[in-house]
């Protein structure tokens, strides 16, 4: 029996950037590897389409939060653009994580308001 596809989830603006930066904390990765990591780590809840991923990578490069360098893949006979997190990217990630925690708490207060005593 075929597995039903999960409904598509739209990410809040900036969330994809944060997920990419967080992924690169683990080390350099190429675009496809970043997308695959996010999808596997979220147990297929988030699937990052190429049409979203690569513009985000280019935006992060323009902001100097990541750098891209063409490198030969260890297990393949071709080059891939590997992205590396910069010091500015680490600082940006810390700021985004703080903001994300604030958003999660705010949404939690709406979804599960404290009972009045």
PDB file of C-alpha atoms in Angstrom:
ATOM      1  CA  UNK A   1       0.000   0.000   0.000  1.00  0.00           C
ATOM      2  CA  UNK A   2       1.368   3.405  -0.971  1.00  0.00           C
ATOM      3  CA  UNK A   3       2.236   5.812   1.791  1.00  0.00           C
ATOM      4  CA  UNK A   4       0.169   9.008   1.695  1.00  0.00           C
ATOM      5  CA  UNK A   5       2.273  12.113   1.188  1.00  0.00           C
ATOM      6  CA  UNK A   6       2.446  14.424   4.163  1.00  0.00           C
ATOM      7  CA  UNK A   7       0.929  17.860   3.662  1.00  0.00           C
ATOM      8  CA  UNK A   8       3.415  20.548   2.707  1.00  0.00           C
ATOM      9  CA  UNK A   9       4.477  22.822   5.560  1.00  0.00           C
ATOM     10  CA  UNK A  10       5.286  26.451   4.833  1.00  0.00           C
ATOM     11  CA  UNK A  11       8.188  27.680   6.924  1.00  0.00           C
ATOM     12  CA  UNK A  12       8.157  31.030   8.655  1.00  0.00           C
ATOM     13  CA  UNK A  13      10.322  33.572   6.878  1.00  0.00           C
ATOM     14  CA  UNK A  14      13.924  33.071   7.948  1.00  0.00           C
ATOM     15  CA  UNK A  15      13.379  29.551   9.286  1.00  0.00           C
ATOM     16  CA  UNK A  16      15.045  27.873   6.309  1.00  0.00           C
ATOM     17  CA  UNK A  17      18.067  30.135   6.747  1.00  0.00           C
ATOM     18  CA  UNK A  18      18.281  29.105  10.401  1.00  0.00           C
ATOM     19  CA  UNK A  19      18.007  25.398   9.517  1.00  0.00           C
ATOM     20  CA  UNK A  20      20.762  25.709   6.913  1.00  0.00           C
ATOM     21  CA  UNK A  21      23.066  27.552   9.326  1.00  0.00           C
ATOM     22  CA  UNK A  22      22.353  24.968  12.031  1.00  0.00           C
ATOM     23  CA  UNK A  23      23.127  22.134   9.611  1.00  0.00           C
ATOM     24  CA  UNK A  24      26.475  23.706   8.729  1.00  0.00           C
ATOM     25  CA  UNK A  25      27.491  23.818  12.414  1.00  0.00           C
ATOM     26  CA  UNK A  26      28.135  20.096  11.925  1.00  0.00           C
ATOM     27  CA  UNK A  27      30.601  20.800   9.112  1.00  0.00           C
ATOM     28  CA  UNK A  28      30.761  21.722   5.433  1.00  0.00           C
ATOM     29  CA  UNK A  29      28.092  20.269   3.151  1.00  0.00           C
ATOM     30  CA  UNK A  30      26.862  20.627  -0.406  1.00  0.00           C
ATOM     31  CA  UNK A  31      23.345  21.807  -1.194  1.00  0.00           C
ATOM     32  CA  UNK A  32      21.788  18.396  -1.770  1.00  0.00           C
ATOM     33  CA  UNK A  33      23.375  17.109   1.441  1.00  0.00           C
ATOM     34  CA  UNK A  34      21.928  20.031   3.409  1.00  0.00           C
ATOM     35  CA  UNK A  35      18.437  19.391   2.050  1.00  0.00           C
ATOM     36  CA  UNK A  36      18.702  15.663   2.724  1.00  0.00           C
ATOM     37  CA  UNK A  37      19.939  16.254   6.283  1.00  0.00           C
ATOM     38  CA  UNK A  38      17.018  18.569   7.067  1.00  0.00           C
ATOM     39  CA  UNK A  39      14.512  16.111   5.594  1.00  0.00           C
ATOM     40  CA  UNK A  40      15.975  13.091   7.423  1.00  0.00           C
ATOM     41  CA  UNK A  41      16.396  14.917  10.728  1.00  0.00           C
ATOM     42  CA  UNK A  42      12.772  16.109  10.659  1.00  0.00           C
ATOM     43  CA  UNK A  43      11.591  12.585   9.759  1.00  0.00           C
ATOM     44  CA  UNK A  44      10.296  13.795   6.399  1.00  0.00           C
ATOM     45  CA  UNK A  45       8.134  16.530   7.926  1.00  0.00           C
ATOM     46  CA  UNK A  46      10.221  19.177   6.157  1.00  0.00           C
ATOM     47  CA  UNK A  47      11.288  18.594   2.571  1.00  0.00           C
ATOM     48  CA  UNK A  48      13.353  21.471   1.219  1.00  0.00           C
ATOM     49  CA  UNK A  49      12.727  22.010  -2.469  1.00  0.00           C
ATOM     50  CA  UNK A  50      15.629  23.066  -4.694  1.00  0.00           C
ATOM     51  CA  UNK A  51      13.629  26.160  -5.649  1.00  0.00           C
ATOM     52  CA  UNK A  52      13.827  27.286  -2.008  1.00  0.00           C
ATOM     53  CA  UNK A  53      17.180  25.820  -0.960  1.00  0.00           C
ATOM     54  CA  UNK A  54      19.508  27.314  -3.549  1.00  0.00           C
ATOM     55  CA  UNK A  55      18.139  30.878  -3.369  1.00  0.00           C
ATOM     56  CA  UNK A  56      18.533  30.632   0.421  1.00  0.00           C
ATOM     57  CA  UNK A  57      22.139  29.435   0.045  1.00  0.00           C
ATOM     58  CA  UNK A  58      22.897  32.329  -2.314  1.00  0.00           C
ATOM     59  CA  UNK A  59      21.265  34.802   0.101  1.00  0.00           C
ATOM     60  CA  UNK A  60      23.343  33.433   3.009  1.00  0.00           C
ATOM     61  CA  UNK A  61      26.493  33.773   0.876  1.00  0.00           C
ATOM     62  CA  UNK A  62      25.638  37.384  -0.015  1.00  0.00           C
ATOM     63  CA  UNK A  63      25.236  38.121   3.694  1.00  0.00           C
ATOM     64  CA  UNK A  64      28.648  36.490   4.360  1.00  0.00           C
ATOM     65  CA  UNK A  65      27.076  34.003   6.790  1.00  0.00           C
ATOM     66  CA  UNK A  66      28.387  31.114   4.692  1.00  0.00           C
ATOM     67  CA  UNK A  67      31.037  30.687   2.035  1.00  0.00           C
ATOM     68  CA  UNK A  68      30.878  28.311  -0.892  1.00  0.00           C
ATOM     69  CA  UNK A  69      33.849  26.526  -2.389  1.00  0.00           C
ATOM     70  CA  UNK A  70      33.980  24.019  -5.228  1.00  0.00           C
ATOM     71  CA  UNK A  71      35.587  20.810  -3.968  1.00  0.00           C
ATOM     72  CA  UNK A  72      35.929  17.282  -5.219  1.00  0.00           C
ATOM     73  CA  UNK A  73      33.649  14.883  -3.381  1.00  0.00           C
ATOM     74  CA  UNK A  74      35.609  12.165  -1.575  1.00  0.00           C
ATOM     75  CA  UNK A  75      33.477   9.356  -3.032  1.00  0.00           C
ATOM     76  CA  UNK A  76      32.825  10.779  -6.499  1.00  0.00           C
ATOM     77  CA  UNK A  77      34.808  11.934  -9.477  1.00  0.00           C
ATOM     78  CA  UNK A  78      33.177  15.361  -9.668  1.00  0.00           C
ATOM     79  CA  UNK A  79      33.090  18.648  -7.845  1.00  0.00           C
ATOM     80  CA  UNK A  80      30.315  19.958  -5.641  1.00  0.00           C
ATOM     81  CA  UNK A  81      29.955  23.376  -4.092  1.00  0.00           C
ATOM     82  CA  UNK A  82      30.511  22.852  -0.379  1.00  0.00           C
ATOM     83  CA  UNK A  83      29.186  25.470   1.987  1.00  0.00           C
ATOM     84  CA  UNK A  84      31.033  26.465   5.147  1.00  0.00           C
ATOM     85  CA  UNK A  85      29.681  28.408   8.108  1.00  0.00           C
ATOM     86  CA  UNK A  86      31.514  31.677   8.820  1.00  0.00           C
ATOM     87  CA  UNK A  87      32.027  33.405  12.176  1.00  0.00           C
ATOM     88  CA  UNK A  88      29.363  35.923  11.137  1.00  0.00           C
ATOM     89  CA  UNK A  89      27.086  32.976  10.339  1.00  0.00           C
ATOM     90  CA  UNK A  90      27.577  31.528  13.818  1.00  0.00           C
ATOM     91  CA  UNK A  91      26.644  34.882  15.319  1.00  0.00           C
ATOM     92  CA  UNK A  92      23.578  35.120  13.073  1.00  0.00           C
ATOM     93  CA  UNK A  93      22.535  31.587  14.013  1.00  0.00           C
ATOM     94  CA  UNK A  94      22.712  32.451  17.714  1.00  0.00           C
ATOM     95  CA  UNK A  95      20.472  35.475  17.115  1.00  0.00           C
ATOM     96  CA  UNK A  96      18.010  33.448  15.035  1.00  0.00           C
ATOM     97  CA  UNK A  97      17.879  30.636  17.605  1.00  0.00           C
ATOM     98  CA  UNK A  98      17.085  33.163  20.325  1.00  0.00           C
ATOM     99  CA  UNK A  99      14.301  34.651  18.204  1.00  0.00           C
ATOM    100  CA  UNK A 100      13.023  31.147  17.368  1.00  0.00           C
ATOM    101  CA  UNK A 101      12.811  30.252  21.071  1.00  0.00           C
ATOM    102  CA  UNK A 102      10.807  33.439  21.638  1.00  0.00           C
ATOM    103  CA  UNK A 103       8.399  32.579  18.802  1.00  0.00           C
ATOM    104  CA  UNK A 104       7.913  29.015  20.070  1.00  0.00           C
ATOM    105  CA  UNK A 105       7.088  30.285  23.573  1.00  0.00           C
ATOM    106  CA  UNK A 106       4.659  32.880  22.172  1.00  0.00           C
ATOM    107  CA  UNK A 107       2.836  30.321  20.016  1.00  0.00           C
ATOM    108  CA  UNK A 108       2.737  27.938  22.991  1.00  0.00           C
ATOM    109  CA  UNK A 109       0.997  30.585  25.087  1.00  0.00           C
ATOM    110  CA  UNK A 110      -1.717  30.898  22.420  1.00  0.00           C
ATOM    111  CA  UNK A 111      -2.102  27.173  21.816  1.00  0.00           C
ATOM    112  CA  UNK A 112      -2.048  26.180  25.490  1.00  0.00           C
ATOM    113  CA  UNK A 113      -3.021  29.199  27.562  1.00  0.00           C
ATOM    114  CA  UNK A 114      -2.507  28.946  31.296  1.00  0.00           C
ATOM    115  CA  UNK A 115      -5.716  28.334  33.172  1.00  0.00           C
ATOM    116  CA  UNK A 116      -6.872  31.189  35.330  1.00  0.00           C
ATOM    117  CA  UNK A 117      -6.916  30.363  39.004  1.00  0.00           C
TER     118      UNK A 117
END
